[in-house]
Amino acid sequence: MSALEPRDAGVETGTADDAEASGGTGSAAESGGVLGRTYRALSVGIVSVVFLIAFEATAVGTAMPVAARELHGIPLYAFAFSAYFTTSLFAMVLSGQWADRRGPLGPLATGISAFAAGLLLCGTAGSMWIFVAGRAVQGLGGGLVIVALYVVISRAYPKRLQPSILAAFAASWVIPSVVGPLASGSVTEHLGWRWVFTGIPVLVVFPLALALPAIRRRASGPADPTAPVEPYDRRRILLALGISLGAALLQYAGQELNWFALLPAAVGVALLVPAVRGLLPPGTGRAARGLPSVVLLRGVAAGSFIAAESFVPLMLVTQRGLSPTMAGLSLAAGGGTWALGSYVQSRPRLEPYRERLMVGGMVLVAAAIAAAPSVLIEAVPVWTVAVAWAFGCFGMGVVIASTSVLLLKLSAPEEAGANSAALQISDGLSNVLLLAAGGAAFAALGGGAMGAVHDAAGAGAAGSRPGAFAAVFLPMAGVALVGAWVAARVRAR
């Protein structure tokens, strides 16, 4: 089915393709591209939502090392990232069912509001655990938003435009990737890290004002208004709750690193295994060709890359003495190359080579992750990370956008929510598990014993633990290489 031409896929799945083919004032000639008259308001609105998420991700990543130090929470550093993904796992399943039954408008508005509330909780936190709780609230909002956006794309855009709008999503990371670290670093150094979190919610107003009316016009309500609305699948919701609780328990066990942690670890595995089997497509665990491999690849790519990237600013601040601003800017070029990779995969003439592009993308990701810890050697210039990460982000742009395109090609409109949720669950669960594994290795080798990180006065870290960082990056490079093999199996034979 993935080999179907866009027009054939549109006939099979209906929705925006059928509407465009019907002629009249809404014809393809008038609608043009994603910024044509028909789609302009919707495209600008939903890309603005992604822009907000991108700005938050780049800005928060820059401020996180200072926040962890001031809240005496460096041992919980990985938790501050993984808590977001843990709660988003449950929200993704809920959002998929909500969007399939009632339309994407409700979960999108609720998600943006929860996202802003979580930021405010982080910004006012008095302890690291409260900060982690704020990140968890953010995750609920993020999980609702990301799945709802995929449903919007599936329903509102014809197949021929879906790669372009997904490329626009990637392009919306370019400005935040440059401005975010610079703005966040400057605010952190001169006003304090709390202002980074409490200031970002102001950006919620514009996406809400622009996106929601456009979505209401073009993608609100169920996919088939004449069909009876099915009740929520309580089993899937319970499985989603189980996957979140199981992931949280595994994180806790990995952080404690003692014999008493074996019990929560066992309970976490007992909750996770049936939940994963019930929520992901059959054959995902063994990389069956087609949709299962697409879903698995998304998790392998995102998990290995995010787990490694989360430790890059901390490594540069504590081991090489960079300021938060400079540490964040070391990753700035990645936003542009990620967008470039997403643009490359969207070219129609490259469609026959999508599988090869994805394999090459994963090889670039693995090489970038493996090269990053080379800066632990004093003789290696710090800009090595920036160069390596630029290539790695290009590979991620190719792979992440391609998995989204393939998923939508393999999904009927009424399945878009559930399948998008499965894709995002694979993404989020891999982030949680690999961050937990990386955080446990980091703590076990003394990473959590580091004292203060570099501050505005120029004081360096109190102690060097290069082995703790190597224990995070090198295994993640190996995971990314496994992803190259999975990428070769995304097309059904």
Coordinates of C-alpha atoms in Angstrom, one line a residue:
M1 CA 0.0 0.0 0.0
S2 CA 2.9 2.4 0.6
A3 CA 3.8 2.2 -3.1
L4 CA 0.5 3.8 -4.1
E5 CA 0.6 7.1 -6.0
P6 CA -0.8 10.1 -4.0
R7 CA -4.0 10.2 -6.2
D8 CA -4.6 6.5 -5.7
A9 CA -4.2 6.8 -2.0
G10 CA -6.6 9.7 -1.9
V11 CA -9.3 7.7 -3.7
E12 CA -8.8 4.9 -1.3
T13 CA -8.8 7.0 1.9
G14 CA -11.1 9.9 0.9
T15 CA -11.1 13.2 2.9
A16 CA -9.1 16.1 1.5
D17 CA -8.1 14.3 -1.7
D18 CA -11.7 13.7 -2.7
A19 CA -12.7 17.3 -1.9
E20 CA -9.9 18.6 -4.1
A21 CA -10.7 16.3 -6.9
S22 CA -14.3 17.4 -7.0
G23 CA -13.5 20.7 -8.8
G24 CA -15.3 24.0 -8.2
T25 CA -13.9 26.8 -6.1
G26 CA -12.0 24.4 -4.0
S27 CA -10.2 22.7 -6.9
A28 CA -6.5 22.0 -7.0
A29 CA -5.8 24.9 -9.3
E30 CA -7.1 27.3 -6.7
S31 CA -5.9 25.7 -3.6
G32 CA -2.2 25.5 -4.8
G33 CA 0.3 24.5 -2.2
V34 CA 0.1 24.5 1.6
L35 CA 0.1 28.4 1.5
G36 CA -2.5 28.6 -1.3
R37 CA -5.8 30.3 -0.6
T38 CA -7.5 27.1 0.6
Y39 CA -4.9 26.1 3.1
R40 CA -3.0 29.3 4.1
A41 CA -4.7 30.0 7.4
L42 CA -4.7 26.4 8.5
S43 CA -1.0 26.0 7.5
V44 CA 0.2 29.1 9.3
G45 CA -1.8 28.2 12.4
I46 CA -0.6 24.7 12.9
V47 CA 3.0 25.5 12.0
S48 CA 2.8 28.2 14.6
V49 CA 1.8 25.6 17.1
V50 CA 4.9 23.5 16.1
F51 CA 7.0 26.7 16.3
L52 CA 5.9 27.2 19.9
I53 CA 6.8 23.6 20.8
A54 CA 10.2 24.0 19.0
F55 CA 11.0 27.2 20.8
E56 CA 10.1 25.6 24.2
A57 CA 12.3 22.6 23.5
T58 CA 15.4 24.6 22.4
A59 CA 15.0 27.2 25.1
V60 CA 14.3 24.8 28.0
G61 CA 17.2 22.6 27.0
T62 CA 19.6 25.5 27.4
A63 CA 18.2 26.5 30.8
M64 CA 18.0 23.0 32.2
P65 CA 21.6 22.6 33.5
V66 CA 21.3 25.8 35.5
A67 CA 17.8 24.9 36.8
A68 CA 19.0 21.5 37.9
R69 CA 22.0 23.0 39.7
E70 CA 19.9 25.7 41.6
L71 CA 17.3 23.1 42.6
H72 CA 20.0 20.7 43.7
G73 CA 18.7 18.2 41.2
I74 CA 21.5 17.1 38.9
P75 CA 21.0 13.5 39.9
L76 CA 17.5 13.9 38.6
Y77 CA 18.6 15.6 35.4
A78 CA 17.4 12.9 33.1
F79 CA 14.1 12.7 34.9
A80 CA 13.4 16.3 34.0
F81 CA 13.4 15.2 30.3
S82 CA 11.8 11.8 30.6
A83 CA 8.9 12.9 32.8
Y84 CA 7.6 14.9 29.8
F85 CA 7.6 11.8 27.6
T86 CA 6.2 9.5 30.3
T87 CA 2.9 11.4 30.7
S88 CA 2.7 12.1 27.0
L89 CA 2.4 8.4 26.4
F90 CA -1.0 8.3 28.1
A91 CA -2.1 11.6 26.5
M92 CA -1.2 10.3 23.0
V93 CA -3.7 7.4 23.2
L94 CA -6.4 9.6 24.7
S95 CA -5.8 12.2 22.0
G96 CA -6.0 9.6 19.2
Q97 CA -9.4 8.3 20.4
W98 CA -10.7 11.8 21.2
A99 CA -9.7 13.1 17.7
D100 CA -11.1 10.1 15.9
R101 CA -14.4 10.4 17.6
R102 CA -14.9 14.1 18.1
G103 CA -12.3 15.7 15.8
P104 CA -8.9 17.2 16.6
L105 CA -10.1 20.6 17.8
G106 CA -10.8 19.6 21.5
P107 CA -7.5 17.7 22.2
L108 CA -5.5 20.4 20.5
A109 CA -6.9 23.3 22.5
T110 CA -6.7 21.3 25.8
G111 CA -3.2 20.3 25.0
I112 CA -1.9 23.8 24.3
S113 CA -3.4 25.0 27.6
A114 CA -1.9 22.1 29.6
F115 CA 1.4 22.7 27.9
A116 CA 1.4 26.3 29.1
A117 CA 0.3 25.4 32.6
G118 CA 3.2 22.9 32.9
L119 CA 5.7 25.6 31.9
L120 CA 4.3 27.9 34.7
L121 CA 4.6 25.1 37.2
C122 CA 8.3 24.6 36.2
G123 CA 9.0 28.3 36.4
T124 CA 7.7 28.5 40.0
A125 CA 9.1 25.2 41.3
G126 CA 10.8 25.3 44.7
S127 CA 12.3 21.8 44.4
M128 CA 13.5 19.5 41.6
W129 CA 10.6 17.2 42.2
I130 CA 8.1 20.0 41.6
F131 CA 10.0 20.9 38.5
V132 CA 9.7 17.3 37.3
A133 CA 6.0 17.5 38.0
G134 CA 5.7 20.6 35.8
R135 CA 7.5 18.7 33.0
A136 CA 4.9 15.9 33.5
V137 CA 2.0 18.4 33.0
Q138 CA 3.8 19.7 29.9
G139 CA 3.9 16.1 28.6
L140 CA 0.2 15.7 29.0
G141 CA -0.3 18.8 26.8
G142 CA 2.3 17.8 24.3
G143 CA 0.9 14.3 23.9
L144 CA -2.6 15.7 23.2
V145 CA -1.2 18.3 20.7
I146 CA 1.1 16.1 18.6
V147 CA -1.5 13.4 17.8
A148 CA -4.2 16.0 17.1
L149 CA -1.9 17.7 14.6
Y150 CA -1.4 14.5 12.7
V151 CA -5.2 14.0 12.5
V152 CA -5.5 17.5 11.2
I153 CA -3.0 16.8 8.4
S154 CA -4.7 13.5 7.5
R155 CA -8.1 15.1 7.2
A156 CA -7.5 18.6 5.9
Y157 CA -4.7 18.1 3.3
P158 CA -4.6 16.0 0.2
K159 CA -1.9 13.3 0.0
R160 CA 0.1 15.4 -2.4
L161 CA 0.5 18.2 0.1
Q162 CA 1.2 16.1 3.2
P163 CA 5.0 15.8 2.7
S164 CA 5.1 19.6 2.2
I165 CA 3.3 20.4 5.4
L166 CA 5.4 18.0 7.3
A167 CA 8.5 19.6 5.8
A168 CA 7.1 23.0 7.0
F169 CA 6.9 21.5 10.5
A170 CA 10.6 20.8 10.3
A171 CA 11.3 24.2 8.9
S172 CA 9.5 25.8 11.8
W173 CA 12.4 24.6 14.0
V174 CA 15.0 26.7 12.2
I175 CA 14.4 30.0 13.9
P176 CA 13.8 28.6 17.4
S177 CA 17.0 26.5 17.1
V178 CA 19.0 29.7 16.6
V179 CA 17.0 32.2 18.6
G180 CA 15.9 29.8 21.4
P181 CA 19.4 29.0 22.9
L182 CA 20.6 32.6 22.5
A183 CA 17.5 34.1 24.1
S184 CA 17.2 31.4 26.8
G185 CA 20.9 31.6 27.6
S186 CA 20.9 35.4 27.9
V187 CA 17.7 35.4 30.1
T188 CA 19.2 32.6 32.2
E189 CA 22.5 34.4 32.8
H190 CA 21.0 37.9 33.4
L191 CA 17.5 37.4 34.8
G192 CA 17.4 33.7 35.9
W193 CA 16.3 30.4 34.5
R194 CA 12.7 30.8 35.9
W195 CA 12.0 33.6 33.4
V196 CA 12.6 31.2 30.6
F197 CA 9.7 29.0 31.7
T198 CA 7.3 31.6 32.8
G199 CA 7.8 33.7 29.7
I200 CA 7.2 31.1 27.0
P201 CA 3.4 30.7 27.8
V202 CA 2.9 34.1 26.3
L203 CA 3.5 32.5 22.9
V204 CA 0.4 30.4 23.4
V205 CA -1.9 33.2 22.5
F206 CA -1.0 33.5 18.8
P207 CA -1.3 29.8 17.9
L208 CA -4.6 29.5 19.7
A209 CA -6.0 32.6 17.9
L210 CA -4.9 31.5 14.5
A211 CA -5.0 27.7 14.4
L212 CA -8.3 26.9 16.2
P213 CA -10.7 28.8 13.9
A214 CA -9.0 27.3 10.8
I215 CA -9.2 23.8 12.2
R216 CA -12.8 24.3 13.1
R217 CA -13.6 25.1 9.5
R218 CA -11.6 22.4 7.8
A219 CA -11.1 19.4 10.2
S220 CA -13.5 19.6 13.1
G221 CA -15.9 16.8 14.0
P222 CA -15.6 13.0 13.3
A223 CA -14.2 11.7 10.0
D224 CA -17.7 10.5 9.0
P225 CA -20.4 12.7 10.5
T226 CA -23.1 10.3 9.3
A227 CA -21.7 7.3 11.2
P228 CA -22.6 6.7 14.8
V229 CA -19.9 7.8 17.3
E230 CA -18.2 4.8 18.8
P231 CA -17.6 4.7 22.6
Y232 CA -14.0 5.2 23.8
D233 CA -12.0 2.1 23.9
R234 CA -11.5 1.7 27.6
R235 CA -9.1 -1.1 27.2
R236 CA -6.7 1.0 25.1
I237 CA -6.9 3.8 27.6
L238 CA -6.1 1.4 30.5
L239 CA -3.2 0.1 28.5
A240 CA -2.0 3.6 27.9
L241 CA -2.2 4.3 31.7
G242 CA -0.2 1.1 32.2
I243 CA 2.5 2.1 29.8
S244 CA 2.9 5.4 31.5
L245 CA 3.0 3.9 35.0
G246 CA 5.3 1.2 33.9
A247 CA 7.7 3.6 32.3
A248 CA 7.7 5.8 35.4
L249 CA 8.5 2.8 37.7
L250 CA 11.4 1.8 35.5
Q251 CA 12.7 5.3 35.6
Y252 CA 12.5 5.4 39.3
A253 CA 14.3 2.0 39.6
G254 CA 17.0 3.1 37.3
Q255 CA 17.6 6.3 39.3
E256 CA 17.7 4.5 42.7
L257 CA 20.3 1.9 41.7
N258 CA 19.8 -0.3 44.7
W259 CA 18.3 -3.8 45.6
F260 CA 15.0 -2.2 46.7
A261 CA 14.6 -0.8 43.2
L262 CA 14.1 -4.3 41.8
L263 CA 10.5 -4.5 43.0
P264 CA 9.3 -1.3 41.1
A265 CA 11.4 -2.4 38.1
A266 CA 9.6 -5.8 38.0
V267 CA 6.2 -4.1 38.4
G268 CA 7.1 -1.6 35.6
V269 CA 8.0 -4.4 33.2
A270 CA 4.8 -6.3 34.1
L271 CA 2.8 -3.2 33.2
L272 CA 4.8 -2.3 30.1
V273 CA 4.9 -5.6 28.2
P274 CA 1.1 -6.1 27.7
A275 CA 0.6 -2.4 27.2
V276 CA 3.2 -2.2 24.4
R277 CA 1.8 -5.4 22.8
G278 CA -1.7 -3.9 22.9
L279 CA -1.0 -0.4 21.7
L280 CA 1.6 -1.0 18.9
P281 CA 0.9 -2.7 15.6
P282 CA 1.5 -6.5 15.6
G283 CA 5.0 -7.3 14.6
T284 CA 6.6 -4.0 15.8
G285 CA 8.9 -5.8 18.2
R286 CA 10.4 -8.0 15.5
A287 CA 10.5 -5.2 12.8
A288 CA 7.9 -6.8 10.5
R289 CA 8.0 -5.1 7.1
G290 CA 5.7 -2.2 6.5
L291 CA 3.8 -0.3 9.2
P292 CA 5.3 -2.2 12.2
S293 CA 8.9 -1.2 11.0
V294 CA 7.8 2.4 10.4
V295 CA 6.5 2.6 14.0
L296 CA 9.6 0.9 15.4
L297 CA 12.0 3.0 13.5
R298 CA 10.4 6.2 14.8
G299 CA 11.1 5.0 18.3
V300 CA 14.6 3.9 17.7
A301 CA 15.6 7.1 15.9
A302 CA 13.9 9.5 18.3
G303 CA 14.9 7.7 21.5
S304 CA 18.6 7.4 20.6
F305 CA 18.9 10.9 19.4
I306 CA 16.9 12.6 22.2
A307 CA 18.6 10.6 24.9
A308 CA 22.0 11.7 23.6
E309 CA 21.0 15.3 22.8
S310 CA 19.7 15.9 26.4
F311 CA 23.2 15.4 27.8
V312 CA 25.0 17.6 25.3
P313 CA 24.5 21.0 27.0
L314 CA 25.3 19.5 30.4
M315 CA 28.5 17.9 29.0
L316 CA 29.6 21.2 27.4
V317 CA 28.8 23.2 30.6
T318 CA 30.4 20.9 33.1
Q319 CA 33.3 19.4 31.1
R320 CA 34.4 22.2 28.8
G321 CA 33.2 25.3 30.9
L322 CA 30.9 26.8 28.3
S323 CA 28.2 29.2 29.4
P324 CA 24.6 28.1 29.0
T325 CA 24.2 30.3 26.0
M326 CA 27.2 28.9 24.2
A327 CA 26.3 25.3 25.1
G328 CA 22.8 25.8 23.6
L329 CA 24.1 27.5 20.5
S330 CA 26.3 24.5 19.8
L331 CA 23.2 22.7 18.7
A332 CA 21.7 25.7 16.8
A333 CA 22.7 24.7 13.3
G334 CA 20.8 21.4 13.8
G335 CA 17.5 23.2 13.3
G336 CA 18.4 24.3 9.8
T337 CA 19.9 20.9 8.8
W338 CA 16.9 19.1 10.2
A339 CA 14.6 21.3 8.1
L340 CA 16.8 20.6 5.1
G341 CA 16.6 16.9 5.6
S342 CA 12.8 17.1 5.9
Y343 CA 12.7 19.2 2.7
V344 CA 14.9 16.7 0.8
Q345 CA 12.6 13.8 1.7
S346 CA 9.5 15.7 0.5
R347 CA 10.8 16.0 -3.1
P348 CA 8.6 13.8 -5.4
R349 CA 11.4 12.6 -7.5
L350 CA 13.2 11.1 -4.4
E351 CA 10.1 9.1 -3.4
P352 CA 11.4 5.8 -5.0
Y353 CA 14.6 6.2 -2.9
R354 CA 12.9 6.9 0.4
E355 CA 14.1 3.7 2.0
R356 CA 17.7 4.3 1.1
L357 CA 17.4 7.9 2.3
M358 CA 16.2 6.6 5.6
V359 CA 19.0 4.1 6.0
G360 CA 21.5 6.8 5.2
G361 CA 19.8 9.2 7.7
M362 CA 20.2 6.7 10.5
V363 CA 23.9 6.2 9.7
L364 CA 24.4 9.9 10.0
V365 CA 22.6 9.9 13.3
A366 CA 24.7 7.1 14.7
A367 CA 27.9 8.9 13.5
A368 CA 26.9 12.2 15.1
I369 CA 26.1 10.6 18.5
A370 CA 29.4 8.7 18.4
A371 CA 31.4 11.8 17.6
A372 CA 29.8 14.0 20.3
P373 CA 31.8 12.7 23.3
S374 CA 35.1 13.3 21.5
V375 CA 35.0 16.8 23.1
L376 CA 35.7 15.1 26.4
I377 CA 39.3 15.2 25.2
E378 CA 40.6 18.6 25.8
A379 CA 42.5 18.7 22.5
V380 CA 39.3 18.3 20.5
P381 CA 37.7 21.7 19.8
V382 CA 34.2 22.2 21.2
W383 CA 32.8 23.1 17.7
T384 CA 33.2 19.5 16.8
V385 CA 29.8 18.9 18.5
A386 CA 28.1 21.6 16.5
V387 CA 29.4 20.1 13.2
A388 CA 28.5 16.5 14.2
W389 CA 25.1 17.5 15.4
A390 CA 24.4 19.4 12.2
F391 CA 24.9 16.2 10.2
G392 CA 22.9 14.1 12.7
C393 CA 20.0 16.5 12.5
F394 CA 20.0 16.3 8.8
G395 CA 19.6 12.5 9.1
M396 CA 16.8 13.0 11.7
G397 CA 15.0 15.4 9.4
V398 CA 15.0 12.7 6.7
V399 CA 13.9 9.9 9.0
I400 CA 11.3 11.5 11.2
A401 CA 9.4 13.2 8.3
S402 CA 9.6 10.0 6.3
T403 CA 8.1 7.9 9.0
S404 CA 5.2 10.4 9.3
V405 CA 4.6 10.3 5.5
L406 CA 4.7 6.5 5.4
L407 CA 2.3 6.3 8.4
L408 CA -0.3 8.5 6.8
K409 CA 0.0 6.6 3.5
L410 CA -0.8 3.4 5.4
S411 CA -3.7 4.8 7.4
A412 CA -7.3 5.3 6.4
P413 CA -8.9 8.5 7.8
E414 CA -10.7 6.7 10.6
E415 CA -7.4 5.0 11.6
A416 CA -5.3 8.1 11.5
G417 CA -5.7 9.0 15.2
A418 CA -4.9 5.5 16.4
N419 CA -2.0 4.9 14.1
S420 CA -0.6 8.4 14.8
A421 CA -0.9 7.6 18.5
A422 CA 1.0 4.3 18.0
L423 CA 3.8 6.2 16.2
Q424 CA 4.0 8.8 18.9
I425 CA 3.9 6.1 21.6
S426 CA 6.9 4.4 20.0
D427 CA 8.6 7.8 19.9
G428 CA 7.8 8.7 23.5
L429 CA 8.4 5.3 25.1
S430 CA 11.8 5.0 23.5
N431 CA 12.6 8.4 24.8
V432 CA 11.6 7.4 28.3
L433 CA 13.4 4.1 28.3
L434 CA 16.6 5.3 26.7
L435 CA 16.7 8.4 28.8
A436 CA 16.2 6.2 31.9
A437 CA 18.9 3.9 30.8
G438 CA 21.3 6.8 30.0
G439 CA 20.4 8.5 33.2
A440 CA 21.1 5.3 35.2
A441 CA 24.5 4.8 33.5
F442 CA 25.3 8.5 34.0
A443 CA 24.5 8.3 37.8
A444 CA 26.2 4.9 38.3
L445 CA 29.5 6.3 36.9
G446 CA 29.4 9.4 39.2
G447 CA 27.6 11.9 36.9
G448 CA 25.2 12.8 39.6
A449 CA 28.0 13.7 42.0
M450 CA 29.0 16.7 40.0
G451 CA 28.8 19.9 41.9
A452 CA 27.8 23.2 40.5
V453 CA 27.9 23.8 36.8
H454 CA 29.4 26.8 35.1
D455 CA 27.7 29.9 36.3
A456 CA 27.6 33.5 35.3
A457 CA 30.7 34.3 37.3
G458 CA 32.7 31.8 35.3
A459 CA 33.2 29.1 38.0
G460 CA 33.7 25.7 36.5
A461 CA 32.3 22.3 37.5
A462 CA 33.4 20.8 40.7
G463 CA 34.7 17.6 39.4
S464 CA 35.1 15.8 36.1
R465 CA 33.2 12.6 35.1
P466 CA 33.9 12.1 31.4
G467 CA 33.2 8.4 31.7
A468 CA 29.7 9.1 32.8
F469 CA 29.0 11.0 29.6
A470 CA 30.7 8.4 27.4
A471 CA 28.4 5.8 29.0
V472 CA 25.4 7.7 27.6
F473 CA 26.6 8.6 24.1
L474 CA 28.3 5.4 22.9
P475 CA 25.4 3.0 23.6
M476 CA 23.0 5.4 21.9
A477 CA 25.1 5.4 18.8
G478 CA 24.8 1.6 18.8
V479 CA 21.0 1.9 19.1
A480 CA 21.0 4.3 16.1
L481 CA 22.9 1.8 14.0
V482 CA 20.2 -0.8 14.7
G483 CA 17.8 1.8 13.4
A484 CA 19.6 1.7 10.0
W485 CA 18.7 -2.0 9.7
V486 CA 15.1 -1.3 10.7
A487 CA 14.9 1.5 8.0
A488 CA 15.6 -1.1 5.3
R489 CA 12.4 -2.8 6.2
V490 CA 9.8 0.1 6.1
R491 CA 8.5 -0.9 2.7
A492 CA 6.2 -4.0 2.5
R493 CA 7.4 -6.5 -0.1

